JSON list of C-alpha atoms in Angstrom, two decimals:
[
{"chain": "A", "resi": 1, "resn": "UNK", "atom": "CA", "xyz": [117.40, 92.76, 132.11]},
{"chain": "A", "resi": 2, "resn": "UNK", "atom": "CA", "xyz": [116.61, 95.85, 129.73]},
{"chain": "A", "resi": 3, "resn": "UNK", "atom": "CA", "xyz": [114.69, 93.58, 126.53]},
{"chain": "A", "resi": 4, "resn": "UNK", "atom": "CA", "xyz": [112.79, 94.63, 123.93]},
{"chain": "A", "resi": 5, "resn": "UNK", "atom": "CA", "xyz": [110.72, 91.86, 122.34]},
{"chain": "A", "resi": 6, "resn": "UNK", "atom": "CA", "xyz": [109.32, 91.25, 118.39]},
{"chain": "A", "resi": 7, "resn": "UNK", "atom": "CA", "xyz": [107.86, 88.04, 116.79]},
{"chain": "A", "resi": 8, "resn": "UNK", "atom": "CA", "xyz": [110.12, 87.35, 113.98]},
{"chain": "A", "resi": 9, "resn": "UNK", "atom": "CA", "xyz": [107.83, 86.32, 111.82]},
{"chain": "A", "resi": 10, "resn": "UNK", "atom": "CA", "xyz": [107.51, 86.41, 108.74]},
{"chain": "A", "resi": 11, "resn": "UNK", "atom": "CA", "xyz": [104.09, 88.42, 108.80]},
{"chain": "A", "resi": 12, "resn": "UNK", "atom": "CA", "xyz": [102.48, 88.14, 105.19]},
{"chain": "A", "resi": 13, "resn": "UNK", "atom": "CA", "xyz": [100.14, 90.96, 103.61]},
{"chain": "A", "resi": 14, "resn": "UNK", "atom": "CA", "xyz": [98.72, 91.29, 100.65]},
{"chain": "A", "resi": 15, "resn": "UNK", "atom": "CA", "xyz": [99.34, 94.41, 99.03]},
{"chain": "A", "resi": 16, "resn": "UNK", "atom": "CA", "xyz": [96.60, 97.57, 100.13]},
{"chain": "A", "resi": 17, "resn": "UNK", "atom": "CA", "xyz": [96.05, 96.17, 103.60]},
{"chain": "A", "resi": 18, "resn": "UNK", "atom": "CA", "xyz": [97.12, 97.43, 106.87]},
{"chain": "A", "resi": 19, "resn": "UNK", "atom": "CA", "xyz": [100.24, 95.65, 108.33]},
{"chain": "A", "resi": 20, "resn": "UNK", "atom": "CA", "xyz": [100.67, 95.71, 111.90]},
{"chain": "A", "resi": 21, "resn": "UNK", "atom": "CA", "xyz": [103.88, 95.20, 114.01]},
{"chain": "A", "resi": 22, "resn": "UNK", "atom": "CA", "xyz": [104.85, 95.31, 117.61]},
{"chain": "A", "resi": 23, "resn": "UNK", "atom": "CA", "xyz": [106.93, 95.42, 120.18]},
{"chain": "A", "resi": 24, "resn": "UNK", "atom": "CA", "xyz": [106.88, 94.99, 123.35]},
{"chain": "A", "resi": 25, "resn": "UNK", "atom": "CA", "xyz": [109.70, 96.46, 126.35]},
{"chain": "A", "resi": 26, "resn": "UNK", "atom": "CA", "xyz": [110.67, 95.75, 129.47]},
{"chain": "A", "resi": 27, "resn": "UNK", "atom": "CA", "xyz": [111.83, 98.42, 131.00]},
{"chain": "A", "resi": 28, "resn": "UNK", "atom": "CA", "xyz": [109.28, 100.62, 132.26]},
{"chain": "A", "resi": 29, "resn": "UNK", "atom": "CA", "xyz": [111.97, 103.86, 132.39]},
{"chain": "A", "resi": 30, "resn": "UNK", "atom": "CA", "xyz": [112.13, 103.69, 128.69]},
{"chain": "A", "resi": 31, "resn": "UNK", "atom": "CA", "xyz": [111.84, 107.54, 127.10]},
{"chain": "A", "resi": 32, "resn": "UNK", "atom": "CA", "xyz": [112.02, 107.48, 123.43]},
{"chain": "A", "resi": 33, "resn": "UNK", "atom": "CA", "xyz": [110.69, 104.55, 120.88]},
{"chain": "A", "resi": 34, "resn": "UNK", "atom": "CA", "xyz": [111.79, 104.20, 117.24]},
{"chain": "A", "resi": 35, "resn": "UNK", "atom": "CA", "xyz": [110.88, 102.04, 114.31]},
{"chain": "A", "resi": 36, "resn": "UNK", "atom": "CA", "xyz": [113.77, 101.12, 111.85]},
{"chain": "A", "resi": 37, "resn": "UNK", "atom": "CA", "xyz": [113.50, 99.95, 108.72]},
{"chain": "A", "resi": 38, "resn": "UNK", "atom": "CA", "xyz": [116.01, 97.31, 106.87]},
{"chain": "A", "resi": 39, "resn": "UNK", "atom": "CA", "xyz": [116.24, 96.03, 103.74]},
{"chain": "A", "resi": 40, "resn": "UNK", "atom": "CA", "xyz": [118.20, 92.79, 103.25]},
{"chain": "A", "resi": 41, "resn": "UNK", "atom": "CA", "xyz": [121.91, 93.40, 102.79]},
{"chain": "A", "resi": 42, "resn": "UNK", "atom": "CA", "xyz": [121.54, 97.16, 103.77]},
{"chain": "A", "resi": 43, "resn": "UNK", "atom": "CA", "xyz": [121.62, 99.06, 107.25]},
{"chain": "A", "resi": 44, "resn": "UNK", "atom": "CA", "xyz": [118.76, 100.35, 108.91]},
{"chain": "A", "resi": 45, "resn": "UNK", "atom": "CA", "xyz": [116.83, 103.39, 107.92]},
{"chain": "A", "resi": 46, "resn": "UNK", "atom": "CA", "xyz": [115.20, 105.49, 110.86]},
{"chain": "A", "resi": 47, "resn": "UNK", "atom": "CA", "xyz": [111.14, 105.27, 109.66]},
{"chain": "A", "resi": 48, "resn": "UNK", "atom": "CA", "xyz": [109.48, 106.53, 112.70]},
{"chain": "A", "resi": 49, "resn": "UNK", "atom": "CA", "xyz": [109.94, 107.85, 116.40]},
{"chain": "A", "resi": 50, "resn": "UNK", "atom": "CA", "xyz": [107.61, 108.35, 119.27]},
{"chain": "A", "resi": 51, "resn": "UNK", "atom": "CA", "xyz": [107.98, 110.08, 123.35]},
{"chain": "A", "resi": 52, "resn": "UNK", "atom": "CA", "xyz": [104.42, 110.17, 124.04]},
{"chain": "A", "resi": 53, "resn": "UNK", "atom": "CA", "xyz": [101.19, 108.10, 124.43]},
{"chain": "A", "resi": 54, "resn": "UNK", "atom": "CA", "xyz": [99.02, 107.53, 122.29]},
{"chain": "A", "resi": 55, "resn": "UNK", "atom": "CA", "xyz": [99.59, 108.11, 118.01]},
{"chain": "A", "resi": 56, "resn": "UNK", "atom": "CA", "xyz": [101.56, 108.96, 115.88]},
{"chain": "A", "resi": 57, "resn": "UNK", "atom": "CA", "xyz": [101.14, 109.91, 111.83]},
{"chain": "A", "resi": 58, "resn": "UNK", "atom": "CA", "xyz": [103.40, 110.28, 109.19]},
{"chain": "A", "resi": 59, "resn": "UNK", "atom": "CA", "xyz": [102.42, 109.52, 105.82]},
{"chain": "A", "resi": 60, "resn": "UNK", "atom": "CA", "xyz": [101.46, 105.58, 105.61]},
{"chain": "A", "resi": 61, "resn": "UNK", "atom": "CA", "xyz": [103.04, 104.49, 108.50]},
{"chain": "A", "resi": 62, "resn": "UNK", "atom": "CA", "xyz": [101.20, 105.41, 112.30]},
{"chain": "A", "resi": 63, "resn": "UNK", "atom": "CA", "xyz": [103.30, 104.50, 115.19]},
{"chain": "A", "resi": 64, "resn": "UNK", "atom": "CA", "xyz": [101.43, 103.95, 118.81]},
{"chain": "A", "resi": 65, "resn": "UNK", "atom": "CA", "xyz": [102.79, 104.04, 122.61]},
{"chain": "A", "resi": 66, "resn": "UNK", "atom": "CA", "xyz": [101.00, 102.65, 125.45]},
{"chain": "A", "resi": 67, "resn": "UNK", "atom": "CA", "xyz": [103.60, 103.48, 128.07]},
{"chain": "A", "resi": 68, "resn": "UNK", "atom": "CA", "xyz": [101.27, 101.53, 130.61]},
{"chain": "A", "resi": 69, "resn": "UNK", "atom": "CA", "xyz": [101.16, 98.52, 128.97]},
{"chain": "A", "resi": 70, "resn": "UNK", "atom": "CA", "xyz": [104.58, 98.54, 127.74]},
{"chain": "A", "resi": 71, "resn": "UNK", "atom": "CA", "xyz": [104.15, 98.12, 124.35]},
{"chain": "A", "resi": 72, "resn": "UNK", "atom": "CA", "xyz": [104.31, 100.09, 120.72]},
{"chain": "A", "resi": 73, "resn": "UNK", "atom": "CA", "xyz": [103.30, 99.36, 117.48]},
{"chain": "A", "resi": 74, "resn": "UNK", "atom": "CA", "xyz": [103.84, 100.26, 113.75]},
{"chain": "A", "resi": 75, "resn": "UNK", "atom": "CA", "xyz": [100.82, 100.49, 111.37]},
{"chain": "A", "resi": 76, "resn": "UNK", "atom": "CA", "xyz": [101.60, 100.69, 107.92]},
{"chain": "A", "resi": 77, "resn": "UNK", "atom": "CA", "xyz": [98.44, 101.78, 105.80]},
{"chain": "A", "resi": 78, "resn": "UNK", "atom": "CA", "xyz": [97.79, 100.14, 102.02]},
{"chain": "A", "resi": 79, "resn": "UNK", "atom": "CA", "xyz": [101.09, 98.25, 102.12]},
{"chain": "A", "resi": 80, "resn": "UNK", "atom": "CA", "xyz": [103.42, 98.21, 99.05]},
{"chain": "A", "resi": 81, "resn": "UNK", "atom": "CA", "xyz": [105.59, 95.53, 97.88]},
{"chain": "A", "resi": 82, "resn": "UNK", "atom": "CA", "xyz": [108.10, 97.87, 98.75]},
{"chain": "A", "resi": 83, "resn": "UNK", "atom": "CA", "xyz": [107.39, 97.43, 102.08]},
{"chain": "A", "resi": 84, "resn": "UNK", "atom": "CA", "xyz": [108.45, 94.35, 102.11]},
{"chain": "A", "resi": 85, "resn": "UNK", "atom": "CA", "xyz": [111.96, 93.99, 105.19]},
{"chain": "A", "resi": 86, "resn": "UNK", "atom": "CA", "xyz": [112.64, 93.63, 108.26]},
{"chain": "A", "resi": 87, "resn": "UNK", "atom": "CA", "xyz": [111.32, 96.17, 111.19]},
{"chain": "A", "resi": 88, "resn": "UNK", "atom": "CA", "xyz": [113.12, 96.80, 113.63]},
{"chain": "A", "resi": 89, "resn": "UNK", "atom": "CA", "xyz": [111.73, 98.26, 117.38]},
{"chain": "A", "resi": 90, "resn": "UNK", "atom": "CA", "xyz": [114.58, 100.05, 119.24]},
{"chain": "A", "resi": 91, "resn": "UNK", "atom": "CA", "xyz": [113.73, 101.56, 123.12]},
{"chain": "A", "resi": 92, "resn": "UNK", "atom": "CA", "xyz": [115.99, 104.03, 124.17]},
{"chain": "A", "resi": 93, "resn": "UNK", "atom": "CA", "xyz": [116.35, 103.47, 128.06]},
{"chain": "A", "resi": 94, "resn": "UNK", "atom": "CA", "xyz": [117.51, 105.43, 131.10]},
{"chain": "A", "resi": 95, "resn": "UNK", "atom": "CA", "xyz": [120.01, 102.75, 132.11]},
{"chain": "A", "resi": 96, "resn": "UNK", "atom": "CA", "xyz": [121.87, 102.42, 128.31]},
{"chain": "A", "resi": 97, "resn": "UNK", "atom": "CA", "xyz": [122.57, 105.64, 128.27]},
{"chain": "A", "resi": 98, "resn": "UNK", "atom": "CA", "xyz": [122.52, 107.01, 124.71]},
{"chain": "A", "resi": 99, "resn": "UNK", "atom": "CA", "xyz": [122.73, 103.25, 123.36]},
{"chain": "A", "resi": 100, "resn": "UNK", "atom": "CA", "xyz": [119.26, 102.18, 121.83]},
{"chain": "A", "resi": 101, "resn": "UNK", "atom": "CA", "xyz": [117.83, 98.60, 122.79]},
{"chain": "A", "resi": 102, "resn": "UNK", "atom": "CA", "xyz": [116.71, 97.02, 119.34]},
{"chain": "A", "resi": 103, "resn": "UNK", "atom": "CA", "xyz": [114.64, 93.99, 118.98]},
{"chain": "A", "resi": 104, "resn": "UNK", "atom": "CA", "xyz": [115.38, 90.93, 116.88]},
{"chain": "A", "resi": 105, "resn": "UNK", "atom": "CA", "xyz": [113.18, 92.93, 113.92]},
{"chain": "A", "resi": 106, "resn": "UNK", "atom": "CA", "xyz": [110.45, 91.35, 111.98]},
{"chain": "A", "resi": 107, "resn": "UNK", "atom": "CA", "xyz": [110.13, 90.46, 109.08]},
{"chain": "A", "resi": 108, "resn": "UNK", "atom": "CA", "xyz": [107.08, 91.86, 106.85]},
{"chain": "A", "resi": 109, "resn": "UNK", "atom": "CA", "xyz": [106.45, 90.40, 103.09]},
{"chain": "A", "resi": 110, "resn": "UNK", "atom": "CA", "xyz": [104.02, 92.22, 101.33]},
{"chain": "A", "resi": 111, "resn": "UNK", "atom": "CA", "xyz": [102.46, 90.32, 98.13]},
{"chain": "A", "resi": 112, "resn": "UNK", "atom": "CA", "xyz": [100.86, 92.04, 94.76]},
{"chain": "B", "resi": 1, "resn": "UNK", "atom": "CA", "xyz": [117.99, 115.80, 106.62]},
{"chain": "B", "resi": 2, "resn": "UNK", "atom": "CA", "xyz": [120.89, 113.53, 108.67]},
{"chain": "B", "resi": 3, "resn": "UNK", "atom": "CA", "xyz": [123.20, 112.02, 106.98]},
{"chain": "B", "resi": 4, "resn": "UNK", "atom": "CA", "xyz": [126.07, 109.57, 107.90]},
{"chain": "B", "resi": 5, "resn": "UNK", "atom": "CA", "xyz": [128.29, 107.90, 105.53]},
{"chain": "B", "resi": 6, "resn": "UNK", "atom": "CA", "xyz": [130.76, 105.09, 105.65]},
{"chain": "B", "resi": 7, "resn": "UNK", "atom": "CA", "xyz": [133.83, 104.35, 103.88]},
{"chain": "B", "resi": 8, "resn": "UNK", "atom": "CA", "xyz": [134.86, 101.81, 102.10]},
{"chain": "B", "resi": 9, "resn": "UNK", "atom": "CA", "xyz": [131.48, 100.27, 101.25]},
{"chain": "B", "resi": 10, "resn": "UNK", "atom": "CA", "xyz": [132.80, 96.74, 100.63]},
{"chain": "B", "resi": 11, "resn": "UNK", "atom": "CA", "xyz": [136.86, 95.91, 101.36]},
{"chain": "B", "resi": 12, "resn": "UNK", "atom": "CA", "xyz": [138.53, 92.24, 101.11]},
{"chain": "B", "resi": 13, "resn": "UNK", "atom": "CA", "xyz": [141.91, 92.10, 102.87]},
{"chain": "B", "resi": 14, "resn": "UNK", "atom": "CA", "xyz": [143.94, 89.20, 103.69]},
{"chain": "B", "resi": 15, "resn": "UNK", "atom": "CA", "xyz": [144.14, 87.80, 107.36]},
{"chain": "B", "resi": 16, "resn": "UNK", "atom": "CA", "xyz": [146.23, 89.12, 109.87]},
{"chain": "B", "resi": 17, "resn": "UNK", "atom": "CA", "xyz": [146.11, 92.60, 108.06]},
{"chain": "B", "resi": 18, "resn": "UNK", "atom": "CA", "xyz": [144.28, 95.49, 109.66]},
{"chain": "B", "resi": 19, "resn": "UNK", "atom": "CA", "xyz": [141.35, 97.41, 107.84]},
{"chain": "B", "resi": 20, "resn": "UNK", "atom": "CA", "xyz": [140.15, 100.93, 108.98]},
{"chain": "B", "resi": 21, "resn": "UNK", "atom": "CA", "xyz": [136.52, 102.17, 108.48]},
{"chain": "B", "resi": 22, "resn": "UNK", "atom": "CA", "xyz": [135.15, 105.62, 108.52]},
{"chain": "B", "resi": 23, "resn": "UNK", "atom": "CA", "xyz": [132.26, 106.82, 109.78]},
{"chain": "B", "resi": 24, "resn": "UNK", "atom": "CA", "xyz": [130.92, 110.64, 109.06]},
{"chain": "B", "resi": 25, "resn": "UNK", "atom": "CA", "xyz": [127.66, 112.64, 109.79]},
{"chain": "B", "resi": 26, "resn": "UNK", "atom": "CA", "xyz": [127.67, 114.70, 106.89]},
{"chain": "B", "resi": 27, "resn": "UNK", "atom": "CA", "xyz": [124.89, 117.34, 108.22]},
{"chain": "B", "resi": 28, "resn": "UNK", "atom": "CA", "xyz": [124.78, 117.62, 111.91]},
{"chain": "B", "resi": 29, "resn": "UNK", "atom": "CA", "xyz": [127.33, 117.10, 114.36]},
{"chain": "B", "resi": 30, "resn": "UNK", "atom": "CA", "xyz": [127.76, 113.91, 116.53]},
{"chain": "B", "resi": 31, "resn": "UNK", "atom": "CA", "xyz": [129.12, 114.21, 119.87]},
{"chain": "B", "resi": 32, "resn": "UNK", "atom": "CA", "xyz": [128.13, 110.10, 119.61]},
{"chain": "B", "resi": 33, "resn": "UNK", "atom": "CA", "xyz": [128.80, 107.57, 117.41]},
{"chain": "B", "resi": 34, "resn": "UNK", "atom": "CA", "xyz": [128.00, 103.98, 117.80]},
{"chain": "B", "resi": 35, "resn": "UNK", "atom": "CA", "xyz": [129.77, 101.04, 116.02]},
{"chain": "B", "resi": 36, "resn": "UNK", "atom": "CA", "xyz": [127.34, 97.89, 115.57]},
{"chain": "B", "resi": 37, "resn": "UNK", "atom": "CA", "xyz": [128.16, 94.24, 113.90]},
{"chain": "B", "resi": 38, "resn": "UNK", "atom": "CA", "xyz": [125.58, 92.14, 111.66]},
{"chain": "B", "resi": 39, "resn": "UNK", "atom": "CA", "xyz": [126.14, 88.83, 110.82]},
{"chain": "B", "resi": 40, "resn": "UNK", "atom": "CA", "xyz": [123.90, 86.83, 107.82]},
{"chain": "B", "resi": 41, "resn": "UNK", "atom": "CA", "xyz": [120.03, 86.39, 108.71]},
{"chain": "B", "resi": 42, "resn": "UNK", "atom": "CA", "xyz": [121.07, 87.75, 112.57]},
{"chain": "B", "resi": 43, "resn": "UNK", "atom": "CA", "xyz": [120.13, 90.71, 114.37]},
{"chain": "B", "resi": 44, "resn": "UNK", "atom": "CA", "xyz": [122.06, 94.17, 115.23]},
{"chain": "B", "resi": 45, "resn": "UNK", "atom": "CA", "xyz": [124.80, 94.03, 117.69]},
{"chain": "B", "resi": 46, "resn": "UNK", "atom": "CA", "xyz": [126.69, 96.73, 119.35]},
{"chain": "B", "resi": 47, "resn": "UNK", "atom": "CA", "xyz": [130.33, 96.66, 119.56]},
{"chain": "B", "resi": 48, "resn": "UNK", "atom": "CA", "xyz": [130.58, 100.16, 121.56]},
{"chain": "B", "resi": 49, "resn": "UNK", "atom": "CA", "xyz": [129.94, 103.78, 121.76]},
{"chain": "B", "resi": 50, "resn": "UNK", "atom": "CA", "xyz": [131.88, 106.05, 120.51]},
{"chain": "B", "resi": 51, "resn": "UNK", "atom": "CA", "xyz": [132.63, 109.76, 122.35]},
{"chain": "B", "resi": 52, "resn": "UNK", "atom": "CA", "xyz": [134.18, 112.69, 120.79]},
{"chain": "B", "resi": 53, "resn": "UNK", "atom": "CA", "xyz": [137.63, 113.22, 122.59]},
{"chain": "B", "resi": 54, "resn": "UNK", "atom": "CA", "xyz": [137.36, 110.59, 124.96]},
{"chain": "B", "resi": 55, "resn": "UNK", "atom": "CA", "xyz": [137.62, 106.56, 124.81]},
{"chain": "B", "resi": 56, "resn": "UNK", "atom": "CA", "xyz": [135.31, 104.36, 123.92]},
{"chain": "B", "resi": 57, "resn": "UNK", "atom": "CA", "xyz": [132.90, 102.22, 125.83]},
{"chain": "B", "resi": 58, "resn": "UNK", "atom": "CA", "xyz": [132.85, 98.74, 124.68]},
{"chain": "B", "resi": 59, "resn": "UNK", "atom": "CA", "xyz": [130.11, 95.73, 124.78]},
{"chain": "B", "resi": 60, "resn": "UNK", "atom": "CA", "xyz": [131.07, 92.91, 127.32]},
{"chain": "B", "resi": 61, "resn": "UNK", "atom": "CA", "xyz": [132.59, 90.28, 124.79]},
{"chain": "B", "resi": 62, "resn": "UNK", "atom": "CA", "xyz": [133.67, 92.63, 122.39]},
{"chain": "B", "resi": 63, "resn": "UNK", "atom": "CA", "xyz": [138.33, 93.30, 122.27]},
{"chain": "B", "resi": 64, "resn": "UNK", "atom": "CA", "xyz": [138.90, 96.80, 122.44]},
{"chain": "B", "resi": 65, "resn": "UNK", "atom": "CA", "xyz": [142.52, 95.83, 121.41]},
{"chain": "B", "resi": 66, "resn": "UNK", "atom": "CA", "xyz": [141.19, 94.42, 118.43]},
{"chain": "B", "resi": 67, "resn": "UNK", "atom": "CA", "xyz": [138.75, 96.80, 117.66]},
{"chain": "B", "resi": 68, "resn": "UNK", "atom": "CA", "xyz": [140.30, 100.23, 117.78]},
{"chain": "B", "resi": 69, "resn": "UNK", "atom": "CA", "xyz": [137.76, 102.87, 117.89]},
{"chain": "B", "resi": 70, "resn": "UNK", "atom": "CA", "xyz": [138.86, 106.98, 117.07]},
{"chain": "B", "resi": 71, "resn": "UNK", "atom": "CA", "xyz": [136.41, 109.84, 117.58]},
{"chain": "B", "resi": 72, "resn": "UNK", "atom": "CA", "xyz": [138.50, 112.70, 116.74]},
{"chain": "B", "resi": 73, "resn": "UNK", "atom": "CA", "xyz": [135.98, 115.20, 115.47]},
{"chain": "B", "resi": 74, "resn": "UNK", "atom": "CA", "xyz": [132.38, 116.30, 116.10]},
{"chain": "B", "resi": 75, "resn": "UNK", "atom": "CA", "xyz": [131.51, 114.57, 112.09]},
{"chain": "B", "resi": 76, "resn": "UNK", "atom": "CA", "xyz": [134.26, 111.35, 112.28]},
{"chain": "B", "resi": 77, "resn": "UNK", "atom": "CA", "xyz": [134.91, 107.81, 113.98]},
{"chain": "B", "resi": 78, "resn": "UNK", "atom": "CA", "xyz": [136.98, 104.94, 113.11]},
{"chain": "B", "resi": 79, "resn": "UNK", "atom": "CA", "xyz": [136.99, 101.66, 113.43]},
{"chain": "B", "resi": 80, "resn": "UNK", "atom": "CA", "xyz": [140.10, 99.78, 112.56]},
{"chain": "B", "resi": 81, "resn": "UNK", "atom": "CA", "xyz": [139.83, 96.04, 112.77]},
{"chain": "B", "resi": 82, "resn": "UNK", "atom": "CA", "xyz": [143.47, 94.35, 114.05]},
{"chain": "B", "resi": 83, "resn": "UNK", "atom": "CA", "xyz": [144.69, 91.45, 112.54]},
{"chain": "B", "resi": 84, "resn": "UNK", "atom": "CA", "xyz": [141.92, 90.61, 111.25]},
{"chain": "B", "resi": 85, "resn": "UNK", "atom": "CA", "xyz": [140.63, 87.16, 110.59]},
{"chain": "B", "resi": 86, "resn": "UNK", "atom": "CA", "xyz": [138.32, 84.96, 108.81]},
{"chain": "B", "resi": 87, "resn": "UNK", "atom": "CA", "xyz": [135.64, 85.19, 111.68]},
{"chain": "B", "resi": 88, "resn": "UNK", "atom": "CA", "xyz": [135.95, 89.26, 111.45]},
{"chain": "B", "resi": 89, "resn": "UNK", "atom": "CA", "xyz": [134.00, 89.12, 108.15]},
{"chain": "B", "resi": 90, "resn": "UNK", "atom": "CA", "xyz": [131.00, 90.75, 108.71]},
{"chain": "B", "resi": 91, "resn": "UNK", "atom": "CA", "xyz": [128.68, 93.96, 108.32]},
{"chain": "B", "resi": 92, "resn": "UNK", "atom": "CA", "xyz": [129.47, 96.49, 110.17]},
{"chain": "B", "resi": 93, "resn": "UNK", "atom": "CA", "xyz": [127.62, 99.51, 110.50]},
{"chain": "B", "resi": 94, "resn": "UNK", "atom": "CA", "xyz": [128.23, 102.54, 112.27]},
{"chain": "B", "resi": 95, "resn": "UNK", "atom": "CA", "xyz": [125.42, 105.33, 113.29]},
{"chain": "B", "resi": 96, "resn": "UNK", "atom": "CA", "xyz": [125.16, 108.70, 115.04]},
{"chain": "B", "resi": 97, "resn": "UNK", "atom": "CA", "xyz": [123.08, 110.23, 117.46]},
{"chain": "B", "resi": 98, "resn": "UNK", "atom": "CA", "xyz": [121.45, 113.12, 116.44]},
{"chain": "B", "resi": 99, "resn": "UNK", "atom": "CA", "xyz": [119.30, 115.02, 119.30]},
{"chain": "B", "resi": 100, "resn": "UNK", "atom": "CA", "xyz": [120.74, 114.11, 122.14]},
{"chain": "B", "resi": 101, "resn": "UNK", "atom": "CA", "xyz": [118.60, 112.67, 125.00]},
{"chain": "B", "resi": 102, "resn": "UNK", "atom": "CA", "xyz": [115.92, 111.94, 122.34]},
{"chain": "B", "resi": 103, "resn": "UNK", "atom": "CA", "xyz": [118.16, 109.47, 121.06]},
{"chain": "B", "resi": 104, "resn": "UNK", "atom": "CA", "xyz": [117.61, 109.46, 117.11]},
{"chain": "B", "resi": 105, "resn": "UNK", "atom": "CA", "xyz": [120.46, 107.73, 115.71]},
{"chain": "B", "resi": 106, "resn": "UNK", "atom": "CA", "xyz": [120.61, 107.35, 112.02]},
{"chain": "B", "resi": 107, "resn": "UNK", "atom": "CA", "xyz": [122.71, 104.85, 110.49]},
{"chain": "B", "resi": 108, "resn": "UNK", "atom": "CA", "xyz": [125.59, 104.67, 107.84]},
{"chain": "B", "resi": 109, "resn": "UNK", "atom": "CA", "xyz": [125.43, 102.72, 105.42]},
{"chain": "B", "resi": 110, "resn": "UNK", "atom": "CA", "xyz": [127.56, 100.11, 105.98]},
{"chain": "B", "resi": 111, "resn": "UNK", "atom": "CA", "xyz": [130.96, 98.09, 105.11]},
{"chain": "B", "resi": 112, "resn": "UNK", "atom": "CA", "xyz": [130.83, 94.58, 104.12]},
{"chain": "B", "resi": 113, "resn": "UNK", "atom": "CA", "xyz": [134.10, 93.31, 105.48]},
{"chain": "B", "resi": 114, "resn": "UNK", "atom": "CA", "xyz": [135.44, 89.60, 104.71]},
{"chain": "B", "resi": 115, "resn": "UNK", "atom": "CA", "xyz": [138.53, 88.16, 105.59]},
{"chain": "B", "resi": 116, "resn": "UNK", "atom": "CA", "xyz": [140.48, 85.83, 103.65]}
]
């Protein structure tokens, strides 16, 4: 069963701290790892991608692989009210093919 | 940049009529195009992928004879929805896969579809 795992939160930040979100996969053949953004009533926006352990920056937002432990993250640095949606993990995996796996998302609300 | 657009943004149509979608990568070319669903508050699903010049693979569950899917060209997919009805209405969003094995896919921005 190729899963890819989020809590749903809602996680609630006030605005300048460091939110943290992550995911969790289950297939261990798993190559590439993206972070989606989505604003309610709107389609995802592609925020962030990672292939290799360890970090990566880009701006606010720092995404991090641990290939052994199965597991990524998205760090997003003196949050914004603007911030505030639903992120989405998505695994791309040897057995889909060219079809990503995407979590459930979770929610982040960011307060001023 | 990569950019994919989607026509109509929004379309109303009566039941049992048939509604068409487009789906376009405006900057790169797509070899693959995926065609997802969204209902309220729930999360992404895919309906199927989408191949330039061949047929489409579809989700288990999902009616390829209701769901037509095109790919005629490296930039274009459709999506026409067959007598459609009231439990069509939806979000559905199409994206396209940019970089091949890498697997970036960048999303359109959707078409709000309700059935009356």
């Amino acid at each position: 069963q190729k899963e890819v795992e989020q809590n749903s939160g809602p996680l609630s930040v006030p605005e300048g701290a460091i939110a943290s979100l992550n995911c969790t996969y289950s297939d261990r053949g798993s190559q590439s790892f993206f972070w989606y953004r989505q604003y309610s009533g709107k389609s995802p926006e592609l925020i962030m991608f990672i292939y290799s352990n360890g970090d990566k920056e880009d701006g606010r937002f720092t995404a991090q692989l641990n290939k052994a432990s199965q597991y990524v993250s998205l760090l997003i640095r003196d949050s914004q009210p603007s911030d505030s949606a639903t992120y989405l993990c998505a695994v791309l995996s040897n057995q889909a093919g060219t079809a990503l796996i995407f979590g459930k998302g979770t929610t982040l609300s960011v307060s001023s | 940049g990569a950019v994919v657009s989607q026509h109509p943004s929004w379309v109303i149509c009566k039941s049992g009529t048939s509604v068409k979608i487009e789906c376009r990568s405006l900057d790169f070319q797509a070899t693959t195009m995926f065609w997802y669903r969204q209902f309220p508050k729930q999360s992404l699903m895919l309906m199927a992928t989408s191949n330039e010049g061949s047929k489409a693979t579809y989700e288990q569950g999902v009616e390829k004879d209701k769901f037509l899917i095109n790919h005629a060209s490296l930039t274009l997919s459709t999506l026409t929805v067959t007598s459609a009805h009231p439990e069509d209405s939806s979000f559905y969003i199409c994206s396209a896969l940019k970089g091949g094995r890498t697997g970036e896919q960048y999303f359109g921005p959707g078409t709000r579809l309700t059935v009356t």
